[in-house]
PDB file of C-alpha atoms in Angstrom:
ATOM      1  CA  LEU A   1     -22.011 -21.655   8.804  1.00 48.00           C
ATOM      2  CA  ARG A   2     -19.400 -19.844  10.857  1.00 56.00           C
ATOM      3  CA  PHE A   3     -18.350 -21.239  14.231  1.00 51.00           C
ATOM      4  CA  ASN A   4     -16.220 -19.868  16.986  1.00 66.00           C
ATOM      5  CA  SER A   5     -13.520 -22.253  18.071  1.00 70.00           C
ATOM      6  CA  GLY A   6     -14.252 -24.483  21.076  1.00 76.00           C
ATOM      7  CA  GLU A   7     -16.317 -27.529  22.027  1.00 84.00           C
ATOM      8  CA  LEU A   8     -20.045 -28.143  21.863  1.00 84.00           C
ATOM      9  CA  LEU A   9     -21.698 -31.121  23.636  1.00 88.00           C
ATOM     10  CA  LEU A  10     -25.078 -32.222  22.274  1.00 89.00           C
ATOM     11  CA  GLU A  11     -27.570 -34.810  23.537  1.00 91.00           C
ATOM     12  CA  VAL A  12     -29.173 -36.722  20.695  1.00 91.00           C
ATOM     13  CA  PHE A  13     -32.167 -39.021  21.178  1.00 88.00           C
ATOM     14  CA  ALA A  14     -35.093 -40.334  19.199  1.00 92.00           C
ATOM     15  CA  CYS A  15     -38.697 -40.258  20.296  1.00 91.00           C
ATOM     16  CA  ASP A  16     -41.929 -41.874  19.154  1.00 90.00           C
ATOM     17  CA  PRO A  17     -45.360 -40.811  20.347  1.00 89.00           C
ATOM     18  CA  PHE A  18     -44.955 -42.863  23.491  1.00 89.00           C
ATOM     19  CA  GLU A  19     -41.299 -43.023  24.510  1.00 91.00           C
ATOM     20  CA  CYS A  20     -37.794 -41.652  23.860  1.00 91.00           C
ATOM     21  CA  SER A  21     -34.614 -43.571  23.452  1.00 92.00           C
ATOM     22  CA  PRO A  22     -31.689 -43.186  25.815  1.00 90.00           C
ATOM     23  CA  ALA A  23     -29.709 -40.036  25.034  1.00 89.00           C
ATOM     24  CA  ARG A  24     -26.435 -40.216  23.201  1.00 91.00           C
ATOM     25  CA  LEU A  25     -23.811 -37.548  23.660  1.00 91.00           C
ATOM     26  CA  VAL A  26     -22.222 -35.981  20.579  1.00 90.00           C
ATOM     27  CA  ARG A  27     -19.226 -33.727  20.995  1.00 90.00           C
ATOM     28  CA  PHE A  28     -18.454 -31.109  18.330  1.00 84.00           C
ATOM     29  CA  ILE A  29     -14.920 -29.762  18.409  1.00 84.00           C
ATOM     30  CA  VAL A  30     -14.313 -26.641  16.312  1.00 79.00           C
ATOM     31  CA  VAL A  31     -10.599 -26.209  15.727  1.00 78.00           C
ATOM     32  CA  ALA A  32      -9.441 -22.616  15.324  1.00 75.00           C
ATOM     33  CA  VAL A  33      -7.988 -21.793  11.910  1.00 81.00           C
ATOM     34  CA  ASN A  34      -5.842 -18.689  11.469  1.00 84.00           C
ATOM     35  CA  ASP A  35      -7.506 -16.553   8.839  1.00 84.00           C
ATOM     36  CA  PRO A  36      -5.092 -14.577   6.660  1.00 89.00           C
ATOM     37  CA  PRO A  37      -4.900 -10.850   7.323  1.00 92.00           C
ATOM     38  CA  VAL A  38      -6.452  -8.419   4.872  1.00 90.00           C
ATOM     39  CA  PHE A  39      -5.754  -4.873   3.695  1.00 92.00           C
ATOM     40  CA  THR A  40      -6.464  -2.473   0.843  1.00 92.00           C
ATOM     41  CA  LEU A  41      -4.085  -0.038  -0.867  1.00 93.00           C
ATOM     42  CA  ALA A  42      -5.423   3.511  -1.037  1.00 94.00           C
ATOM     43  CA  ASN A  43      -3.736   3.877  -4.436  1.00 91.00           C
ATOM     44  CA  THR A  44      -1.571   1.684  -6.640  1.00 91.00           C
ATOM     45  CA  THR A  45       0.563   4.421  -8.200  1.00 90.00           C
ATOM     46  CA  VAL A  46       3.171   6.372  -6.243  1.00 89.00           C
ATOM     47  CA  GLU A  47       5.270   9.174  -7.761  1.00 86.00           C
ATOM     48  CA  THR A  48       8.000  11.177  -6.074  1.00 84.00           C
ATOM     49  CA  CYS A  49      11.242  12.972  -6.939  1.00 82.00           C
ATOM     50  CA  GLU A  50      14.734  11.701  -6.248  1.00 76.00           C
ATOM     51  CA  SER A  51      15.674  15.070  -4.743  1.00 74.00           C
ATOM     52  CA  ASP A  52      13.281  14.490  -1.825  1.00 76.00           C
ATOM     53  CA  PRO A  53      15.114  13.180   1.263  1.00 76.00           C
ATOM     54  CA  GLN A  54      12.053  11.172   2.285  1.00 84.00           C
ATOM     55  CA  TYR A  55       8.627  10.402   0.877  1.00 87.00           C
ATOM     56  CA  LEU A  56       5.791   9.733   3.320  1.00 91.00           C
ATOM     57  CA  GLN A  57       2.222   8.795   2.491  1.00 93.00           C
ATOM     58  CA  VAL A  58      -0.031   8.382   5.500  1.00 95.00           C
ATOM     59  CA  ALA A  59      -2.749   5.708   5.231  1.00 95.00           C
ATOM     60  CA  PHE A  60      -1.251   4.152   2.116  1.00 94.00           C
ATOM     61  CA  ALA A  61      -2.673   0.816   3.288  1.00 94.00           C
ATOM     62  CA  VAL A  62      -6.175   0.909   4.795  1.00 93.00           C
ATOM     63  CA  ASP A  63      -8.777  -1.537   6.145  1.00 91.00           C
ATOM     64  CA  ILE A  64      -5.969  -3.442   7.861  1.00 92.00           C
ATOM     65  CA  CYS A  65      -7.216  -6.436   9.826  1.00 90.00           C
ATOM     66  CA  PRO A  66      -5.267  -9.437  11.196  1.00 90.00           C
ATOM     67  CA  GLY A  67      -8.293 -11.645  10.525  1.00 82.00           C
ATOM     68  CA  PRO A  68     -11.472 -11.594   8.462  1.00 76.00           C
ATOM     69  CA  LEU A  69     -13.314  -8.311   8.008  1.00 71.00           C
ATOM     70  CA  GLU A  70     -16.737  -9.968   8.212  1.00 69.00           C
ATOM     71  CA  PRO A  71     -18.848  -9.165  10.090  1.00 70.00           C
ATOM     72  CA  ASN A  72     -16.275  -6.591  11.209  1.00 78.00           C
ATOM     73  CA  CYS A  73     -12.624  -6.632  12.156  1.00 82.00           C
ATOM     74  CA  THR A  74     -13.192  -5.720  15.802  1.00 77.00           C
ATOM     75  CA  ALA A  75     -15.341  -8.833  16.220  1.00 70.00           C
ATOM     76  CA  SER A  76     -12.543 -11.086  14.995  1.00 73.00           C
ATOM     77  CA  LEU A  77     -10.816 -13.330  17.520  1.00 75.00           C
ATOM     78  CA  GLU A  78      -7.511 -12.464  15.839  1.00 84.00           C
ATOM     79  CA  THR A  79      -7.459  -8.749  16.636  1.00 84.00           C
ATOM     80  CA  THR A  80      -4.685  -9.289  19.188  1.00 85.00           C
ATOM     81  CA  GLN A  81      -2.275 -10.538  16.534  1.00 88.00           C
ATOM     82  CA  ASN A  82       0.505  -8.259  15.325  1.00 90.00           C
ATOM     83  CA  VAL A  83       0.810  -7.570  11.612  1.00 92.00           C
ATOM     84  CA  THR A  84       3.777  -6.611   9.432  1.00 93.00           C
ATOM     85  CA  PHE A  85       3.997  -5.654   5.779  1.00 94.00           C
ATOM     86  CA  ASP A  86       6.416  -7.370   3.407  1.00 91.00           C
ATOM     87  CA  LEU A  87       7.489  -5.482   0.274  1.00 88.00           C
ATOM     88  CA  THR A  88       9.225  -7.191  -2.621  1.00 83.00           C
ATOM     89  CA  PRO A  89      10.470  -5.430  -5.779  1.00 79.00           C
ATOM     90  CA  GLN A  90       9.292  -7.124  -8.947  1.00 72.00           C
ATOM     91  CA  TYR A  91      12.504  -6.229 -10.792  1.00 62.00           C
ATOM     92  CA  GLN A  92      16.225  -6.562 -10.130  1.00 54.00           C
ATOM     93  CA  VAL A  93      17.452  -3.594  -8.107  1.00 55.00           C
ATOM     94  CA  ALA A  94      20.802  -2.412  -9.456  1.00 53.00           C
ATOM     95  CA  ALA A  95      23.879  -3.134  -7.383  1.00 51.00           C
ATOM     96  CA  GLY A  96      24.775  -0.259  -5.110  1.00 52.00           C
ATOM     97  CA  VAL A  97      21.266   1.233  -5.145  1.00 58.00           C
ATOM     98  CA  ASP A  98      20.289   2.147  -1.619  1.00 60.00           C
ATOM     99  CA  LEU A  99      16.507   2.127  -1.555  1.00 69.00           C
ATOM    100  CA  ASN A 100      14.421   1.657   1.574  1.00 79.00           C
ATOM    101  CA  VAL A 101      10.684   1.191   1.051  1.00 85.00           C
ATOM    102  CA  THR A 102       8.556   0.278   4.076  1.00 90.00           C
ATOM    103  CA  VAL A 103       4.921   0.195   5.139  1.00 92.00           C
ATOM    104  CA  SER A 104       4.316   0.532   8.874  1.00 94.00           C
ATOM    105  CA  PRO A 105       1.747  -1.654  10.683  1.00 93.00           C
ATOM    106  CA  ALA A 106      -0.481   1.440  10.681  1.00 94.00           C
ATOM    107  CA  GLY A 107      -0.315   1.518   6.867  1.00 94.00           C
ATOM    108  CA  ASP A 108       2.016   4.498   6.321  1.00 96.00           C
ATOM    109  CA  LEU A 109       4.364   4.267   3.322  1.00 93.00           C
ATOM    110  CA  THR A 110       7.918   5.598   3.739  1.00 91.00           C
ATOM    111  CA  ILE A 111      10.619   5.781   1.048  1.00 86.00           C
ATOM    112  CA  ASP A 112      14.168   6.858   1.967  1.00 81.00           C
ATOM    113  CA  ILE A 113      17.250   7.671  -0.149  1.00 64.00           C
ATOM    114  CA  LEU A 114      15.817   7.831  -3.613  1.00 62.00           C
ATOM    115  CA  PRO A 115      17.749   6.918  -6.747  1.00 64.00           C
ATOM    116  CA  GLU A 116      16.332   7.506 -10.198  1.00 64.00           C
ATOM    117  CA  LEU A 117      14.266   4.410 -10.865  1.00 65.00           C
ATOM    118  CA  ASP A 118      10.783   3.094 -11.312  1.00 63.00           C
ATOM    119  CA  GLY A 119       9.198  -0.301 -11.096  1.00 69.00           C
ATOM    120  CA  ILE A 120       6.526  -2.484  -9.530  1.00 75.00           C
ATOM    121  CA  TRP A 121       6.528  -3.482  -5.873  1.00 79.00           C
ATOM    122  CA  GLN A 122       4.483  -6.297  -4.353  1.00 83.00           C
ATOM    123  CA  VAL A 123       2.934  -5.786  -0.918  1.00 86.00           C
ATOM    124  CA  GLU A 124       1.899  -8.590   1.432  1.00 84.00           C
ATOM    125  CA  LEU A 125       0.578  -8.451   4.985  1.00 86.00           C
ATOM    126  CA  ARG A 126       1.750 -11.072   7.479  1.00 87.00           C
ATOM    127  CA  ASP A 127       0.281 -11.731  10.917  1.00 83.00           C
ATOM    128  CA  SER A 128       2.014 -13.124  13.991  1.00 84.00           C
ATOM    129  CA  GLN A 129       0.722 -16.634  13.213  1.00 82.00           C
ATOM    130  CA  GLN A 130       2.413 -16.487   9.791  1.00 83.00           C
ATOM    131  CA  GLY A 131      -0.839 -15.975   7.947  1.00 87.00           C
ATOM    132  CA  VAL A 132      -0.190 -14.140   4.683  1.00 90.00           C
ATOM    133  CA  SER A 133      -2.628 -11.960   2.790  1.00 91.00           C
ATOM    134  CA  ASN A 134      -3.158 -11.884  -0.929  1.00 89.00           C
ATOM    135  CA  ALA A 135      -0.426  -9.863  -2.620  1.00 89.00           C
ATOM    136  CA  THR A 136      -1.203  -6.450  -4.089  1.00 91.00           C
ATOM    137  CA  ASN A 137       1.094  -4.594  -6.485  1.00 89.00           C
ATOM    138  CA  PHE A 138       1.793  -0.890  -6.691  1.00 89.00           C
ATOM    139  CA  THR A 139       3.966   1.062  -9.118  1.00 85.00           C
ATOM    140  CA  LEU A 140       6.689   3.299  -7.713  1.00 82.00           C
ATOM    141  CA  THR A 141       8.056   6.014 -10.012  1.00 80.00           C
ATOM    142  CA  VAL A 142      10.932   8.227  -8.878  1.00 78.00           C
ATOM    143  CA  GLN A 143      11.287  11.224 -11.168  1.00 78.00           C
ATOM    144  CA  SER A 144      14.817  12.281 -12.082  1.00 76.00           C
ATOM    145  CA  TRP A 145      16.136  15.593 -10.820  1.00 78.00           C
ATOM    146  CA  ASN A 146      18.591  17.667 -12.817  1.00 82.00           C
ATOM    147  CA  ARG A 147      21.574  18.411 -10.631  1.00 84.00           C
ATOM    148  CA  PRO A 148      23.182  21.822 -11.200  1.00 90.00           C
ATOM    149  CA  PRO A 149      26.595  21.842 -12.895  1.00 94.00           C
ATOM    150  CA  ARG A 150      29.668  22.705 -10.829  1.00 94.00           C
ATOM    151  CA  PHE A 151      33.053  24.282 -11.290  1.00 96.00           C
ATOM    152  CA  THR A 152      35.989  25.569  -9.271  1.00 95.00           C
ATOM    153  CA  LEU A 153      37.916  28.825  -9.634  1.00 91.00           C
ATOM    154  CA  LEU A 154      41.619  28.125  -9.581  1.00 82.00           C
ATOM    155  CA  ASN A 155      42.164  31.634  -8.267  1.00 83.00           C
ATOM    156  CA  THR A 156      39.794  34.439  -7.352  1.00 87.00           C
ATOM    157  CA  THR A 157      42.169  37.092  -8.690  1.00 88.00           C
ATOM    158  CA  ALA A 158      43.285  37.387 -12.320  1.00 86.00           C
ATOM    159  CA  TYR A 159      45.696  39.884 -13.892  1.00 86.00           C
ATOM    160  CA  VAL A 160      45.744  41.084 -17.504  1.00 86.00           C
ATOM    161  CA  ASP A 161      47.823  43.798 -19.145  1.00 87.00           C
ATOM    162  CA  GLU A 162      46.532  47.202 -20.122  1.00 85.00           C
ATOM    163  CA  ALA A 163      45.757  47.412 -23.840  1.00 81.00           C
ATOM    164  CA  THR A 164      47.975  49.938 -25.604  1.00 76.00           C
ATOM    165  CA  ASP A 165      47.256  49.127 -29.243  1.00 74.00           C
ATOM    166  CA  ALA A 166      44.345  50.555 -31.172  1.00 64.00           C
ATOM    167  CA  ASP A 167      43.242  47.016 -32.069  1.00 66.00           C
ATOM    168  CA  SER A 168      43.239  45.174 -28.757  1.00 74.00           C
ATOM    169  CA  GLU A 169      43.885  41.466 -28.725  1.00 80.00           C
ATOM    170  CA  THR A 170      41.998  39.024 -26.554  1.00 89.00           C
ATOM    171  CA  GLN A 171      43.977  38.011 -23.477  1.00 90.00           C
ATOM    172  CA  ASN A 172      43.565  34.555 -21.975  1.00 92.00           C
ATOM    173  CA  VAL A 173      43.800  33.691 -18.300  1.00 92.00           C
ATOM    174  CA  THR A 174      44.496  30.001 -18.767  1.00 93.00           C
ATOM    175  CA  ALA A 175      42.685  27.388 -16.658  1.00 91.00           C
ATOM    176  CA  PHE A 176      40.970  30.129 -14.705  1.00 92.00           C
ATOM    177  CA  VAL A 177      38.026  27.755 -14.195  1.00 95.00           C
ATOM    178  CA  THR A 178      38.681  24.087 -13.391  1.00 94.00           C
ATOM    179  CA  ALA A 179      36.765  20.942 -12.387  1.00 95.00           C
ATOM    180  CA  ILE A 180      33.894  21.707 -14.771  1.00 95.00           C
ATOM    181  CA  ASP A 181      31.232  19.088 -14.058  1.00 94.00           C
ATOM    182  CA  ALA A 182      27.866  18.704 -15.809  1.00 91.00           C
ATOM    183  CA  GLY A 183      26.525  16.495 -13.028  1.00 84.00           C
ATOM    184  CA  ARG A 184      26.162  12.757 -12.750  1.00 78.00           C
ATOM    185  CA  ALA A 185      26.881  10.367 -15.622  1.00 77.00           C
ATOM    186  CA  GLU A 186      23.362  10.654 -17.086  1.00 77.00           C
ATOM    187  CA  GLU A 187      23.837  14.431 -17.447  1.00 84.00           C
ATOM    188  CA  ALA A 188      27.243  14.335 -19.136  1.00 85.00           C
ATOM    189  CA  SER A 189      25.731  14.971 -22.579  1.00 88.00           C
ATOM    190  CA  GLN A 190      24.169  18.287 -21.563  1.00 90.00           C
ATOM    191  CA  SER A 191      25.535  21.478 -23.108  1.00 94.00           C
ATOM    192  CA  LEU A 192      27.235  23.853 -20.681  1.00 95.00           C
ATOM    193  CA  THR A 193      27.632  27.606 -20.975  1.00 95.00           C
ATOM    194  CA  PHE A 194      29.185  30.218 -18.723  1.00 96.00           C
ATOM    195  CA  THR A 195      27.688  33.633 -18.103  1.00 94.00           C
ATOM    196  CA  VAL A 196      29.972  36.435 -16.937  1.00 91.00           C
ATOM    197  CA  SER A 197      28.685  39.603 -15.283  1.00 89.00           C
ATOM    198  CA  TYR A 198      30.819  42.385 -13.861  1.00 83.00           C
ATOM    199  CA  SER A 199      30.923  45.476 -11.674  1.00 82.00           C
ATOM    200  CA  VAL A 200      33.677  48.113 -11.421  1.00 78.00           C
ATOM    201  CA  LEU A 201      35.261  48.478  -7.998  1.00 72.00           C
ATOM    202  CA  GLY A 202      36.225  51.836  -6.555  1.00 69.00           C
ATOM    203  CA  ASP A 203      35.158  55.293  -7.725  1.00 70.00           C
ATOM    204  CA  ASN A 204      35.813  54.619 -11.399  1.00 68.00           C
ATOM    205  CA  PRO A 205      32.646  55.593 -13.350  1.00 69.00           C
ATOM    206  CA  ALA A 206      33.603  53.492 -16.373  1.00 77.00           C
ATOM    207  CA  THR A 207      30.872  51.748 -18.343  1.00 80.00           C
ATOM    208  CA  PHE A 208      31.070  48.428 -20.158  1.00 80.00           C
ATOM    209  CA  SER A 209      31.951  50.099 -23.454  1.00 82.00           C
ATOM    210  CA  ASP A 210      34.713  52.057 -21.704  1.00 84.00           C
ATOM    211  CA  ILE A 211      36.366  48.904 -20.417  1.00 86.00           C
ATOM    212  CA  PHE A 212      35.707  46.068 -22.842  1.00 87.00           C
ATOM    213  CA  ALA A 213      35.977  45.809 -26.581  1.00 88.00           C
ATOM    214  CA  ALA A 214      34.046  42.492 -26.390  1.00 90.00           C
ATOM    215  CA  ASP A 215      32.096  40.549 -23.798  1.00 90.00           C
ATOM    216  CA  PRO A 216      34.309  38.657 -21.321  1.00 92.00           C
ATOM    217  CA  GLN A 217      33.858  34.909 -21.770  1.00 94.00           C
ATOM    218  CA  VAL A 218      34.861  31.631 -20.188  1.00 95.00           C
ATOM    219  CA  ASP A 219      35.627  28.756 -22.550  1.00 95.00           C
ATOM    220  CA  VAL A 220      33.856  25.602 -21.315  1.00 95.00           C
ATOM    221  CA  ALA A 221      36.369  23.307 -23.016  1.00 94.00           C
ATOM    222  CA  THR A 222      39.511  24.901 -21.560  1.00 94.00           C
ATOM    223  CA  GLY A 223      38.318  26.921 -18.588  1.00 94.00           C
ATOM    224  CA  ASN A 224      40.170  29.960 -19.959  1.00 94.00           C
ATOM    225  CA  LEU A 225      38.909  33.442 -19.106  1.00 93.00           C
ATOM    226  CA  MET A 226      39.008  35.573 -22.265  1.00 93.00           C
ATOM    227  CA  VAL A 227      39.147  39.352 -21.857  1.00 91.00           C
ATOM    228  CA  THR A 228      39.386  41.985 -24.598  1.00 90.00           C
ATOM    229  CA  LEU A 229      40.058  45.444 -23.133  1.00 88.00           C
ATOM    230  CA  ASN A 230      39.723  48.842 -24.700  1.00 87.00           C
ATOM    231  CA  ARG A 231      42.875  50.870 -25.167  1.00 85.00           C
ATOM    232  CA  TYR A 232      44.423  52.535 -22.096  1.00 82.00           C
ATOM    233  CA  TRP A 233      41.856  51.364 -19.577  1.00 82.00           C
ATOM    234  CA  PHE A 234      43.075  50.014 -16.270  1.00 81.00           C
ATOM    235  CA  GLY A 235      41.518  49.328 -12.890  1.00 82.00           C
ATOM    236  CA  THR A 236      39.764  46.561 -10.976  1.00 84.00           C
ATOM    237  CA  VAL A 237      36.662  44.741 -12.143  1.00 86.00           C
ATOM    238  CA  HIS A 238      34.604  42.305 -10.084  1.00 87.00           C
ATOM    239  CA  PHE A 239      33.335  39.321 -12.097  1.00 87.00           C
ATOM    240  CA  GLU A 240      30.523  36.929 -11.268  1.00 92.00           C
ATOM    241  CA  ILE A 241      30.667  33.642 -13.175  1.00 94.00           C
ATOM    242  CA  ALA A 242      27.813  31.145 -13.387  1.00 95.00           C
ATOM    243  CA  LEU A 243      27.636  27.786 -15.173  1.00 95.00           C
ATOM    244  CA  HIS A 244      24.386  26.696 -16.844  1.00 95.00           C
ATOM    245  CA  ASP A 245      23.253  23.418 -18.392  1.00 94.00           C
ATOM    246  CA  ASP A 246      20.372  22.574 -20.726  1.00 86.00           C
TER     247      ASP A 246
END
């Protein structure tokens, strides 16, 4: 049986075929008990990328009710109670990791400031009378994002001498590129390579073979720009340098 809370006064008497006994009053008092809130997760696996500034999933939690769902939530006497979701990671979050995972009372999941991690989170629903639902777990996976490598040009203008010998030697512009960075610590093992493209400034119609005896290169280890010119060529060349990882 299900009772609403309150009092019920009953008259109880016994009767035979000829007469009834005096009535006795029986009072039933039904004390209200706060039923725990209930909810359902729309899915128990969440995947996102750490490059996203914010992840939002609307209706992550559904069938939210501060009291029992039977016969239906709107018929519950507890519909006026406020509900809040509690989320607890089921692993030790690393020191310094700034991760904010919340579920709104409407059931929307929001994740801010994403590091590279994954793990299991436990979700509980709490009502304003401190009733707590059964816990439900979901798995959060944040996919890593490869950050592009970086570098700095020490100077945007470099000077080399005109080649006058038949067999030109390679000239080095030392430390032309500095602060070569593969990315964060997890990306330090990646191989880096520079690509160098060029265009001739001014009205000089020179082609690549007119200017260079070998492809211009940038040494990743030293940052040196290496240029091998053909004999007697001089002028101004515009370089574009890009750094690539694996």
